Amino acid sequence: MTIKKEEGRESARIEHCPSCNSVLTKNNIYFCRGETPRVYVECAECGIFVARYALISYTSDKSYESLLRKMRFTRANSGKRTMKMIEGFETSVKKEFEHVLELVKTDEDKRHVEDIIAEDYSNEED
Amino acid sequence: MAMEILTGKNIRTLIILSVSLAAGFAISRFAPEGLSGAGRVTLGIFTVAALLWTLEPFPLHVTSFIIVALEVVFLGRAGGPLGFSGNQYGIFLEPFFNPVVVLFLGGFTMANAVKRYGLDERISRMILRRVGSRPNTVLLGMMATTAFLSMWMSNTATTALMLAVALPLMRPFAPGEPFRKAIILGIPFAANIGGMGTPIGTPPNAIAMGILDSMGISISFTGWMIRGLPLVIALLFVSWFVLCRIFPAETDSIDVNIPDEEESLGVKSQFILYAFAAVIILWLTSSYHGIPSSIVALLPIILFFGLRILDDEDFKDLGWNILIIIGGGMSLGIAMKESGLSTWIVGLIPFEGIGLLSVLFIFAFSAAALTTFISNSATANLLIPIAVGIGTVQPMTSAVVIALAASAAMILPVSTPPNAIAYGSGQIDVKDMAKSGAIITIISIVAVTLFIFLLF
């Protein structure tokens, strides 16, 4: 399976520390029952706050087990569609990971993450 | 833009849709004599629905919307073959928010609250702590927990939860240990069986209740459970026995290893459990207090969303697609009744010469055979409207038999989402599922038919 996206539609960016510009970060995940989990990104070099993400979906290296977790919140009605989804899930996660690494290496988006989100996703939020 | 929409997948979708519509049109034009104009049109719509629900070019709920659109445009429009005027076409839309759909909505809300606060995991741990370490009793405990949860939650969600619990238990097993397969198969089978137990267990139950409701025949929450629960218990034991025989354990014990200590329940979790218990009690006693089950189902919706125990995201995740599929099936049933199509189809089959029990066996077998290849909701949507038109069989009997048999889908991974999830683990192959599933399916068909025939 190859990842083919329309040109100009995708980009990738490594998170940088706003203070020391390090790319080494630590993800501190905050859980509170009844609330969406949040990731607080900390600079691994200087320890300052880098960013906060809301976590709506999580996939670990054990992707089947991650899929099971995800499926706890779904109400599927078609065995055929569920089969296709499961078959495609593991491969697509690994392929997309490799694709993102390549993208970051060859054509990293230089804008700030918040700018990318504001400029590329603001219309789709509505 | 055109290229973005006309992808290979969408072109295939459009071809299947076009072929289905053309087949529906051809059938309605060349239907045999003796069928009214409205009946011919409905036969065409039924054909389109059957093809789309079988071939699944798009999600099943999209087909429900297509059915309604076709019904209104070709049957229910002012001056159309049904002779409707004004907004009488609304009868095709009413099923989308009828009492059964509201009952399901309440069930979905309760299930979401239980999942959101991890109460389902807690319940599963509570039961599994008590099953000991003998492989067969661990399997029975797993299956009983799965069946119990799937009576109230979606079969898919229950299977996903229980497989996540089961996978770590199997790590110490030797690679060739056959019992591994028993556990992986026992969970989806128990989820399919558990869905039979309550009206909110699985969509075919709601479809049966909704179609019966449109005929003025109501079946209470308790009434359904009296029919479904004994079958759940019996089929659960049968499935467990079959799996233990086909995939016997080679080890003497399994280390279930679930920690005894649990965090104390939070206030919101306690509130959810009390509300859950109150709703179930009200459902089971509706004949005493007179409040319909569907109105009782509004209670968790009002409480959980009103008191911010659940939020807008949970509301979006309420399984609206399932409700639309249920609504589409009931809407098709109404069209078949109004147009006289169901009576006409039933007239084609010489049921008079066949005994009642044989008729029920035919329905149960047809439902189980169809649901092996297509979704159980689509099976119920297509078969129940036909079956309830047969004069020699009580509509309630035929509808319940088909709904329950539609849950007996154990043979192939594509038969139900729980089977697909279990197959996706990579621990079983199709042959394992087909071998044990075929035996359980046949026993289920016989058990469902005989139980409903002899006792109701």
JSON list of N, CA and C in Angstrom, two decimals, chain A residues 75, chain B residues 64-65 68 91-110 199-214 219 221 283 292-301 315 318-332 334 381:
[
{"chain": "A", "resi": 75, "resn": "ARG", "atom": "N", "xyz": [-20.01, 1.44, 17.10]},
{"chain": "A", "resi": 75, "resn": "ARG", "atom": "CA", "xyz": [-21.15, 0.54, 16.93]},
{"chain": "A", "resi": 75, "resn": "ARG", "atom": "C", "xyz": [-21.16, 0.13, 15.48]},
{"chain": "B", "resi": 64, "resn": "SER", "atom": "N", "xyz": [-30.67, 3.31, 3.89]},
{"chain": "B", "resi": 64, "resn": "SER", "atom": "CA", "xyz": [-31.93, 3.69, 4.54]},
{"chain": "B", "resi": 64, "resn": "SER", "atom": "C", "xyz": [-32.45, 5.01, 3.99]},
{"chain": "B", "resi": 65, "resn": "PHE", "atom": "N", "xyz": [-31.53, 5.97, 3.81]},
{"chain": "B", "resi": 65, "resn": "PHE", "atom": "CA", "xyz": [-31.96, 7.27, 3.27]},
{"chain": "B", "resi": 65, "resn": "PHE", "atom": "C", "xyz": [-32.46, 7.12, 1.82]},
{"chain": "B", "resi": 68, "resn": "VAL", "atom": "N", "xyz": [-36.02, 5.79, 1.83]},
{"chain": "B", "resi": 68, "resn": "VAL", "atom": "CA", "xyz": [-37.03, 6.81, 2.15]},
{"chain": "B", "resi": 68, "resn": "VAL", "atom": "C", "xyz": [-37.23, 7.74, 0.95]},
{"chain": "B", "resi": 91, "resn": "ILE", "atom": "N", "xyz": [-45.56, 9.19, 6.81]},
{"chain": "B", "resi": 91, "resn": "ILE", "atom": "CA", "xyz": [-45.56, 7.83, 7.43]},
{"chain": "B", "resi": 91, "resn": "ILE", "atom": "C", "xyz": [-44.25, 7.10, 7.14]},
{"chain": "B", "resi": 92, "resn": "PHE", "atom": "N", "xyz": [-43.58, 7.49, 6.06]},
{"chain": "B", "resi": 92, "resn": "PHE", "atom": "CA", "xyz": [-42.30, 6.84, 5.76]},
{"chain": "B", "resi": 92, "resn": "PHE", "atom": "C", "xyz": [-41.15, 7.41, 6.60]},
{"chain": "B", "resi": 93, "resn": "LEU", "atom": "N", "xyz": [-41.38, 8.60, 7.15]},
{"chain": "B", "resi": 93, "resn": "LEU", "atom": "CA", "xyz": [-40.33, 9.24, 7.97]},
{"chain": "B", "resi": 93, "resn": "LEU", "atom": "C", "xyz": [-40.51, 8.94, 9.46]},
{"chain": "B", "resi": 94, "resn": "GLU", "atom": "N", "xyz": [-41.76, 8.67, 9.84]},
{"chain": "B", "resi": 94, "resn": "GLU", "atom": "CA", "xyz": [-42.05, 8.47, 11.27]},
{"chain": "B", "resi": 94, "resn": "GLU", "atom": "C", "xyz": [-41.19, 7.38, 11.94]},
{"chain": "B", "resi": 95, "resn": "PRO", "atom": "N", "xyz": [-40.89, 6.27, 11.23]},
{"chain": "B", "resi": 95, "resn": "PRO", "atom": "CA", "xyz": [-40.09, 5.21, 11.91]},
{"chain": "B", "resi": 95, "resn": "PRO", "atom": "C", "xyz": [-38.74, 5.69, 12.42]},
{"chain": "B", "resi": 96, "resn": "PHE", "atom": "N", "xyz": [-38.24, 6.79, 11.87]},
{"chain": "B", "resi": 96, "resn": "PHE", "atom": "CA", "xyz": [-36.91, 7.23, 12.29]},
{"chain": "B", "resi": 96, "resn": "PHE", "atom": "C", "xyz": [-36.89, 7.82, 13.70]},
{"chain": "B", "resi": 97, "resn": "PHE", "atom": "N", "xyz": [-38.04, 8.10, 14.25]},
{"chain": "B", "resi": 97, "resn": "PHE", "atom": "CA", "xyz": [-38.06, 8.54, 15.65]},
{"chain": "B", "resi": 97, "resn": "PHE", "atom": "C", "xyz": [-39.25, 7.89, 16.36]},
{"chain": "B", "resi": 98, "resn": "ASN", "atom": "N", "xyz": [-39.46, 6.64, 16.05]},
{"chain": "B", "resi": 98, "resn": "ASN", "atom": "CA", "xyz": [-40.59, 5.97, 16.69]},
{"chain": "B", "resi": 98, "resn": "ASN", "atom": "C", "xyz": [-40.16, 5.43, 18.06]},
{"chain": "B", "resi": 99, "resn": "PRO", "atom": "N", "xyz": [-41.08, 4.89, 18.86]},
{"chain": "B", "resi": 99, "resn": "PRO", "atom": "CA", "xyz": [-40.73, 4.48, 20.22]},
{"chain": "B", "resi": 99, "resn": "PRO", "atom": "C", "xyz": [-39.54, 3.52, 20.31]},
{"chain": "B", "resi": 100, "resn": "VAL", "atom": "N", "xyz": [-39.40, 2.62, 19.35]},
{"chain": "B", "resi": 100, "resn": "VAL", "atom": "CA", "xyz": [-38.29, 1.66, 19.43]},
{"chain": "B", "resi": 100, "resn": "VAL", "atom": "C", "xyz": [-36.95, 2.37, 19.22]},
{"chain": "B", "resi": 101, "resn": "VAL", "atom": "N", "xyz": [-36.93, 3.33, 18.33]},
{"chain": "B", "resi": 101, "resn": "VAL", "atom": "CA", "xyz": [-35.70, 4.08, 18.08]},
{"chain": "B", "resi": 101, "resn": "VAL", "atom": "C", "xyz": [-35.32, 4.87, 19.35]},
{"chain": "B", "resi": 102, "resn": "VAL", "atom": "N", "xyz": [-36.33, 5.44, 20.00]},
{"chain": "B", "resi": 102, "resn": "VAL", "atom": "CA", "xyz": [-36.06, 6.19, 21.24]},
{"chain": "B", "resi": 102, "resn": "VAL", "atom": "C", "xyz": [-35.56, 5.23, 22.33]},
{"chain": "B", "resi": 103, "resn": "LEU", "atom": "N", "xyz": [-36.14, 4.04, 22.38]},
{"chain": "B", "resi": 103, "resn": "LEU", "atom": "CA", "xyz": [-35.69, 3.03, 23.35]},
{"chain": "B", "resi": 103, "resn": "LEU", "atom": "C", "xyz": [-34.21, 2.72, 23.11]},
{"chain": "B", "resi": 104, "resn": "PHE", "atom": "N", "xyz": [-33.84, 2.54, 21.86]},
{"chain": "B", "resi": 104, "resn": "PHE", "atom": "CA", "xyz": [-32.44, 2.27, 21.51]},
{"chain": "B", "resi": 104, "resn": "PHE", "atom": "C", "xyz": [-31.54, 3.44, 21.88]},
{"chain": "B", "resi": 105, "resn": "LEU", "atom": "N", "xyz": [-32.04, 4.64, 21.64]},
{"chain": "B", "resi": 105, "resn": "LEU", "atom": "CA", "xyz": [-31.26, 5.85, 21.94]},
{"chain": "B", "resi": 105, "resn": "LEU", "atom": "C", "xyz": [-30.92, 5.89, 23.44]},
{"chain": "B", "resi": 106, "resn": "GLY", "atom": "N", "xyz": [-31.92, 5.55, 24.26]},
{"chain": "B", "resi": 106, "resn": "GLY", "atom": "CA", "xyz": [-31.69, 5.49, 25.70]},
{"chain": "B", "resi": 106, "resn": "GLY", "atom": "C", "xyz": [-30.66, 4.42, 26.05]},
{"chain": "B", "resi": 107, "resn": "GLY", "atom": "N", "xyz": [-30.79, 3.27, 25.39]},
{"chain": "B", "resi": 107, "resn": "GLY", "atom": "CA", "xyz": [-29.83, 2.17, 25.61]},
{"chain": "B", "resi": 107, "resn": "GLY", "atom": "C", "xyz": [-28.43, 2.59, 25.23]},
{"chain": "B", "resi": 108, "resn": "PHE", "atom": "N", "xyz": [-28.30, 3.28, 24.09]},
{"chain": "B", "resi": 108, "resn": "PHE", "atom": "CA", "xyz": [-26.99, 3.74, 23.63]},
{"chain": "B", "resi": 108, "resn": "PHE", "atom": "C", "xyz": [-26.39, 4.74, 24.63]},
{"chain": "B", "resi": 109, "resn": "THR", "atom": "N", "xyz": [-27.24, 5.60, 25.17]},
{"chain": "B", "resi": 109, "resn": "THR", "atom": "CA", "xyz": [-26.76, 6.60, 26.13]},
{"chain": "B", "resi": 109, "resn": "THR", "atom": "C", "xyz": [-26.21, 5.91, 27.37]},
{"chain": "B", "resi": 110, "resn": "MET", "atom": "N", "xyz": [-26.95, 4.92, 27.87]},
{"chain": "B", "resi": 110, "resn": "MET", "atom": "CA", "xyz": [-26.49, 4.21, 29.07]},
{"chain": "B", "resi": 110, "resn": "MET", "atom": "C", "xyz": [-25.17, 3.50, 28.78]},
{"chain": "B", "resi": 199, "resn": "PRO", "atom": "N", "xyz": [-34.38, -6.16, 24.34]},
{"chain": "B", "resi": 199, "resn": "PRO", "atom": "CA", "xyz": [-34.75, -5.43, 23.12]},
{"chain": "B", "resi": 199, "resn": "PRO", "atom": "C", "xyz": [-33.63, -4.52, 22.62]},
{"chain": "B", "resi": 200, "resn": "ILE", "atom": "N", "xyz": [-32.78, -4.03, 23.55]},
{"chain": "B", "resi": 200, "resn": "ILE", "atom": "CA", "xyz": [-31.72, -3.11, 23.13]},
{"chain": "B", "resi": 200, "resn": "ILE", "atom": "C", "xyz": [-30.40, -3.84, 22.87]},
{"chain": "B", "resi": 201, "resn": "GLY", "atom": "N", "xyz": [-30.43, -5.17, 22.88]},
{"chain": "B", "resi": 201, "resn": "GLY", "atom": "CA", "xyz": [-29.20, -5.93, 22.71]},
{"chain": "B", "resi": 201, "resn": "GLY", "atom": "C", "xyz": [-28.59, -5.84, 21.33]},
{"chain": "B", "resi": 202, "resn": "THR", "atom": "N", "xyz": [-29.44, -5.80, 20.32]},
{"chain": "B", "resi": 202, "resn": "THR", "atom": "CA", "xyz": [-28.93, -5.76, 18.95]},
{"chain": "B", "resi": 202, "resn": "THR", "atom": "C", "xyz": [-30.04, -5.22, 18.03]},
{"chain": "B", "resi": 203, "resn": "PRO", "atom": "N", "xyz": [-29.69, -4.55, 16.93]},
{"chain": "B", "resi": 203, "resn": "PRO", "atom": "CA", "xyz": [-30.71, -3.92, 16.09]},
{"chain": "B", "resi": 203, "resn": "PRO", "atom": "C", "xyz": [-31.84, -4.83, 15.58]},
{"chain": "B", "resi": 204, "resn": "PRO", "atom": "N", "xyz": [-31.59, -6.10, 15.21]},
{"chain": "B", "resi": 204, "resn": "PRO", "atom": "CA", "xyz": [-32.73, -6.90, 14.73]},
{"chain": "B", "resi": 204, "resn": "PRO", "atom": "C", "xyz": [-33.89, -6.97, 15.72]},
{"chain": "B", "resi": 205, "resn": "ASN", "atom": "N", "xyz": [-33.56, -6.95, 17.02]},
{"chain": "B", "resi": 205, "resn": "ASN", "atom": "CA", "xyz": [-34.63, -6.98, 18.03]},
{"chain": "B", "resi": 205, "resn": "ASN", "atom": "C", "xyz": [-35.49, -5.73, 17.89]},
{"chain": "B", "resi": 206, "resn": "ALA", "atom": "N", "xyz": [-34.83, -4.59, 17.72]},
{"chain": "B", "resi": 206, "resn": "ALA", "atom": "CA", "xyz": [-35.56, -3.34, 17.59]},
{"chain": "B", "resi": 206, "resn": "ALA", "atom": "C", "xyz": [-36.38, -3.32, 16.30]},
{"chain": "B", "resi": 207, "resn": "ILE", "atom": "N", "xyz": [-35.81, -3.87, 15.24]},
{"chain": "B", "resi": 207, "resn": "ILE", "atom": "CA", "xyz": [-36.52, -3.89, 13.96]},
{"chain": "B", "resi": 207, "resn": "ILE", "atom": "C", "xyz": [-37.80, -4.73, 14.10]},
{"chain": "B", "resi": 208, "resn": "ALA", "atom": "N", "xyz": [-37.68, -5.89, 14.75]},
{"chain": "B", "resi": 208, "resn": "ALA", "atom": "CA", "xyz": [-38.85, -6.74, 14.96]},
{"chain": "B", "resi": 208, "resn": "ALA", "atom": "C", "xyz": [-39.90, -5.99, 15.78]},
{"chain": "B", "resi": 209, "resn": "MET", "atom": "N", "xyz": [-39.46, -5.37, 16.88]},
{"chain": "B", "resi": 209, "resn": "MET", "atom": "CA", "xyz": [-40.41, -4.65, 17.74]},
{"chain": "B", "resi": 209, "resn": "MET", "atom": "C", "xyz": [-41.06, -3.50, 16.99]},
{"chain": "B", "resi": 210, "resn": "GLY", "atom": "N", "xyz": [-40.26, -2.79, 16.19]},
{"chain": "B", "resi": 210, "resn": "GLY", "atom": "CA", "xyz": [-40.78, -1.63, 15.46]},
{"chain": "B", "resi": 210, "resn": "GLY", "atom": "C", "xyz": [-41.79, -2.03, 14.41]},
{"chain": "B", "resi": 211, "resn": "ILE", "atom": "N", "xyz": [-41.51, -3.10, 13.68]},
{"chain": "B", "resi": 211, "resn": "ILE", "atom": "CA", "xyz": [-42.45, -3.54, 12.63]},
{"chain": "B", "resi": 211, "resn": "ILE", "atom": "C", "xyz": [-43.73, -4.06, 13.27]},
{"chain": "B", "resi": 212, "resn": "LEU", "atom": "N", "xyz": [-43.59, -4.78, 14.38]},
{"chain": "B", "resi": 212, "resn": "LEU", "atom": "CA", "xyz": [-44.79, -5.25, 15.10]},
{"chain": "B", "resi": 212, "resn": "LEU", "atom": "C", "xyz": [-45.59, -4.06, 15.62]},
{"chain": "B", "resi": 213, "resn": "ASP", "atom": "N", "xyz": [-44.87, -3.06, 16.12]},
{"chain": "B", "resi": 213, "resn": "ASP", "atom": "CA", "xyz": [-45.51, -1.86, 16.65]},
{"chain": "B", "resi": 213, "resn": "ASP", "atom": "C", "xyz": [-46.35, -1.16, 15.57]},
{"chain": "B", "resi": 214, "resn": "SER", "atom": "N", "xyz": [-45.80, -1.13, 14.34]},
{"chain": "B", "resi": 214, "resn": "SER", "atom": "CA", "xyz": [-46.53, -0.47, 13.25]},
{"chain": "B", "resi": 214, "resn": "SER", "atom": "C", "xyz": [-47.79, -1.24, 12.88]},
{"chain": "B", "resi": 219, "resn": "ILE", "atom": "N", "xyz": [-44.75, -5.43, 22.13]},
{"chain": "B", "resi": 219, "resn": "ILE", "atom": "CA", "xyz": [-44.07, -6.43, 22.96]},
{"chain": "B", "resi": 219, "resn": "ILE", "atom": "C", "xyz": [-43.24, -5.65, 23.98]},
{"chain": "B", "resi": 221, "resn": "PHE", "atom": "N", "xyz": [-40.62, -4.77, 27.21]},
{"chain": "B", "resi": 221, "resn": "PHE", "atom": "CA", "xyz": [-39.22, -5.07, 27.51]},
{"chain": "B", "resi": 221, "resn": "PHE", "atom": "C", "xyz": [-39.12, -6.44, 28.19]},
{"chain": "B", "resi": 283, "resn": "TRP", "atom": "N", "xyz": [-37.99, -0.37, 33.16]},
{"chain": "B", "resi": 283, "resn": "TRP", "atom": "CA", "xyz": [-38.29, -1.11, 31.92]},
{"chain": "B", "resi": 283, "resn": "TRP", "atom": "C", "xyz": [-39.01, -2.42, 32.23]},
{"chain": "B", "resi": 292, "resn": "PRO", "atom": "N", "xyz": [-44.41, 3.88, 29.10]},
{"chain": "B", "resi": 292, "resn": "PRO", "atom": "CA", "xyz": [-43.80, 3.06, 28.04]},
{"chain": "B", "resi": 292, "resn": "PRO", "atom": "C", "xyz": [-42.27, 3.02, 28.15]},
{"chain": "B", "resi": 293, "resn": "SER", "atom": "N", "xyz": [-41.69, 1.89, 27.71]},
{"chain": "B", "resi": 293, "resn": "SER", "atom": "CA", "xyz": [-40.24, 1.71, 27.79]},
{"chain": "B", "resi": 293, "resn": "SER", "atom": "C", "xyz": [-39.49, 2.84, 27.08]},
{"chain": "B", "resi": 294, "resn": "SER", "atom": "N", "xyz": [-40.05, 3.29, 25.97]},
{"chain": "B", "resi": 294, "resn": "SER", "atom": "CA", "xyz": [-39.35, 4.33, 25.19]},
{"chain": "B", "resi": 294, "resn": "SER", "atom": "C", "xyz": [-39.28, 5.64, 25.98]},
{"chain": "B", "resi": 295, "resn": "ILE", "atom": "N", "xyz": [-40.30, 5.90, 26.78]},
{"chain": "B", "resi": 295, "resn": "ILE", "atom": "CA", "xyz": [-40.29, 7.14, 27.57]},
{"chain": "B", "resi": 295, "resn": "ILE", "atom": "C", "xyz": [-39.33, 6.98, 28.75]},
{"chain": "B", "resi": 296, "resn": "VAL", "atom": "N", "xyz": [-39.29, 5.77, 29.31]},
{"chain": "B", "resi": 296, "resn": "VAL", "atom": "CA", "xyz": [-38.31, 5.49, 30.37]},
{"chain": "B", "resi": 296, "resn": "VAL", "atom": "C", "xyz": [-36.90, 5.72, 29.81]},
{"chain": "B", "resi": 297, "resn": "ALA", "atom": "N", "xyz": [-36.72, 5.37, 28.54]},
{"chain": "B", "resi": 297, "resn": "ALA", "atom": "CA", "xyz": [-35.39, 5.51, 27.91]},
{"chain": "B", "resi": 297, "resn": "ALA", "atom": "C", "xyz": [-34.94, 6.97, 27.81]},
{"chain": "B", "resi": 298, "resn": "LEU", "atom": "N", "xyz": [-35.88, 7.89, 27.94]},
{"chain": "B", "resi": 298, "resn": "LEU", "atom": "CA", "xyz": [-35.49, 9.31, 27.91]},
{"chain": "B", "resi": 298, "resn": "LEU", "atom": "C", "xyz": [-34.76, 9.71, 29.19]},
{"chain": "B", "resi": 299, "resn": "LEU", "atom": "N", "xyz": [-35.02, 8.94, 30.26]},
{"chain": "B", "resi": 299, "resn": "LEU", "atom": "CA", "xyz": [-34.45, 9.29, 31.57]},
{"chain": "B", "resi": 299, "resn": "LEU", "atom": "C", "xyz": [-32.92, 9.36, 31.53]},
{"chain": "B", "resi": 300, "resn": "PRO", "atom": "N", "xyz": [-32.21, 8.31, 31.06]},
{"chain": "B", "resi": 300, "resn": "PRO", "atom": "CA", "xyz": [-30.74, 8.44, 31.02]},
{"chain": "B", "resi": 300, "resn": "PRO", "atom": "C", "xyz": [-30.29, 9.56, 30.08]},
{"chain": "B", "resi": 301, "resn": "ILE", "atom": "N", "xyz": [-31.03, 9.78, 29.01]},
{"chain": "B", "resi": 301, "resn": "ILE", "atom": "CA", "xyz": [-30.62, 10.83, 28.07]},
{"chain": "B", "resi": 301, "resn": "ILE", "atom": "C", "xyz": [-30.68, 12.19, 28.78]},
{"chain": "B", "resi": 315, "resn": "PHE", "atom": "N", "xyz": [-22.64, 12.64, 22.57]},
{"chain": "B", "resi": 315, "resn": "PHE", "atom": "CA", "xyz": [-23.92, 12.73, 21.86]},
{"chain": "B", "resi": 315, "resn": "PHE", "atom": "C", "xyz": [-23.72, 12.40, 20.37]},
{"chain": "B", "resi": 318, "resn": "LEU", "atom": "N", "xyz": [-23.54, 8.57, 19.47]},
{"chain": "B", "resi": 318, "resn": "LEU", "atom": "CA", "xyz": [-24.63, 7.73, 19.99]},
{"chain": "B", "resi": 318, "resn": "LEU", "atom": "C", "xyz": [-25.10, 6.64, 19.04]},
{"chain": "B", "resi": 319, "resn": "GLY", "atom": "N", "xyz": [-24.38, 6.38, 17.99]},
{"chain": "B", "resi": 319, "resn": "GLY", "atom": "CA", "xyz": [-24.79, 5.29, 17.10]},
{"chain": "B", "resi": 319, "resn": "GLY", "atom": "C", "xyz": [-25.96, 5.69, 16.22]},
{"chain": "B", "resi": 320, "resn": "TRP", "atom": "N", "xyz": [-25.93, 6.92, 15.75]},
{"chain": "B", "resi": 320, "resn": "TRP", "atom": "CA", "xyz": [-27.04, 7.41, 14.91]},
{"chain": "B", "resi": 320, "resn": "TRP", "atom": "C", "xyz": [-27.18, 6.56, 13.65]},
{"chain": "B", "resi": 321, "resn": "ASN", "atom": "N", "xyz": [-26.03, 6.06, 13.15]},
{"chain": "B", "resi": 321, "resn": "ASN", "atom": "CA", "xyz": [-26.10, 5.23, 11.93]},
{"chain": "B", "resi": 321, "resn": "ASN", "atom": "C", "xyz": [-26.97, 4.00, 12.15]},
{"chain": "B", "resi": 322, "resn": "ILE", "atom": "N", "xyz": [-26.85, 3.40, 13.35]},
{"chain": "B", "resi": 322, "resn": "ILE", "atom": "CA", "xyz": [-27.65, 2.20, 13.64]},
{"chain": "B", "resi": 322, "resn": "ILE", "atom": "C", "xyz": [-29.14, 2.57, 13.68]},
{"chain": "B", "resi": 323, "resn": "LEU", "atom": "N", "xyz": [-29.42, 3.72, 14.30]},
{"chain": "B", "resi": 323, "resn": "LEU", "atom": "CA", "xyz": [-30.82, 4.14, 14.41]},
{"chain": "B", "resi": 323, "resn": "LEU", "atom": "C", "xyz": [-31.42, 4.38, 13.03]},
{"chain": "B", "resi": 324, "resn": "ILE", "atom": "N", "xyz": [-30.60, 4.93, 12.13]},
{"chain": "B", "resi": 324, "resn": "ILE", "atom": "CA", "xyz": [-31.07, 5.19, 10.77]},
{"chain": "B", "resi": 324, "resn": "ILE", "atom": "C", "xyz": [-31.32, 3.87, 10.03]},
{"chain": "B", "resi": 325, "resn": "ILE", "atom": "N", "xyz": [-30.45, 2.88, 10.28]},
{"chain": "B", "resi": 325, "resn": "ILE", "atom": "CA", "xyz": [-30.66, 1.56, 9.64]},
{"chain": "B", "resi": 325, "resn": "ILE", "atom": "C", "xyz": [-31.98, 0.95, 10.14]},
{"chain": "B", "resi": 326, "resn": "ILE", "atom": "N", "xyz": [-32.20, 1.05, 11.45]},
{"chain": "B", "resi": 326, "resn": "ILE", "atom": "CA", "xyz": [-33.44, 0.51, 12.03]},
{"chain": "B", "resi": 326, "resn": "ILE", "atom": "C", "xyz": [-34.64, 1.25, 11.42]},
{"chain": "B", "resi": 327, "resn": "GLY", "atom": "N", "xyz": [-34.54, 2.56, 11.36]},
{"chain": "B", "resi": 327, "resn": "GLY", "atom": "CA", "xyz": [-35.63, 3.38, 10.79]},
{"chain": "B", "resi": 327, "resn": "GLY", "atom": "C", "xyz": [-35.89, 3.01, 9.34]},
{"chain": "B", "resi": 328, "resn": "GLY", "atom": "N", "xyz": [-34.83, 2.80, 8.58]},
{"chain": "B", "resi": 328, "resn": "GLY", "atom": "CA", "xyz": [-34.97, 2.45, 7.16]},
{"chain": "B", "resi": 328, "resn": "GLY", "atom": "C", "xyz": [-35.70, 1.13, 6.98]},
{"chain": "B", "resi": 329, "resn": "GLY", "atom": "N", "xyz": [-35.37, 0.16, 7.83]},
{"chain": "B", "resi": 329, "resn": "GLY", "atom": "CA", "xyz": [-36.03, -1.14, 7.74]},
{"chain": "B", "resi": 329, "resn": "GLY", "atom": "C", "xyz": [-37.51, -1.03, 8.04]},
{"chain": "B", "resi": 330, "resn": "MET", "atom": "N", "xyz": [-37.82, -0.24, 9.09]},
{"chain": "B", "resi": 330, "resn": "MET", "atom": "CA", "xyz": [-39.23, -0.09, 9.45]},
{"chain": "B", "resi": 330, "resn": "MET", "atom": "C", "xyz": [-39.99, 0.67, 8.38]},
{"chain": "B", "resi": 331, "resn": "SER", "atom": "N", "xyz": [-39.32, 1.66, 7.79]},
{"chain": "B", "resi": 331, "resn": "SER", "atom": "CA", "xyz": [-39.95, 2.44, 6.73]},
{"chain": "B", "resi": 331, "resn": "SER", "atom": "C", "xyz": [-40.26, 1.55, 5.52]},
{"chain": "B", "resi": 332, "resn": "LEU", "atom": "N", "xyz": [-39.33, 0.66, 5.21]},
{"chain": "B", "resi": 332, "resn": "LEU", "atom": "CA", "xyz": [-39.55, -0.29, 4.12]},
{"chain": "B", "resi": 332, "resn": "LEU", "atom": "C", "xyz": [-40.74, -1.21, 4.46]},
{"chain": "B", "resi": 334, "resn": "ILE", "atom": "N", "xyz": [-43.27, -0.47, 6.29]},
{"chain": "B", "resi": 334, "resn": "ILE", "atom": "CA", "xyz": [-44.53, 0.28, 6.14]},
{"chain": "B", "resi": 334, "resn": "ILE", "atom": "C", "xyz": [-44.94, 0.33, 4.66]},
{"chain": "B", "resi": 381, "resn": "ASN", "atom": "N", "xyz": [-34.32, -6.43, 8.36]},
{"chain": "B", "resi": 381, "resn": "ASN", "atom": "CA", "xyz": [-35.05, -5.44, 7.57]},
{"chain": "B", "resi": 381, "resn": "ASN", "atom": "C", "xyz": [-35.71, -6.06, 6.34]}
]
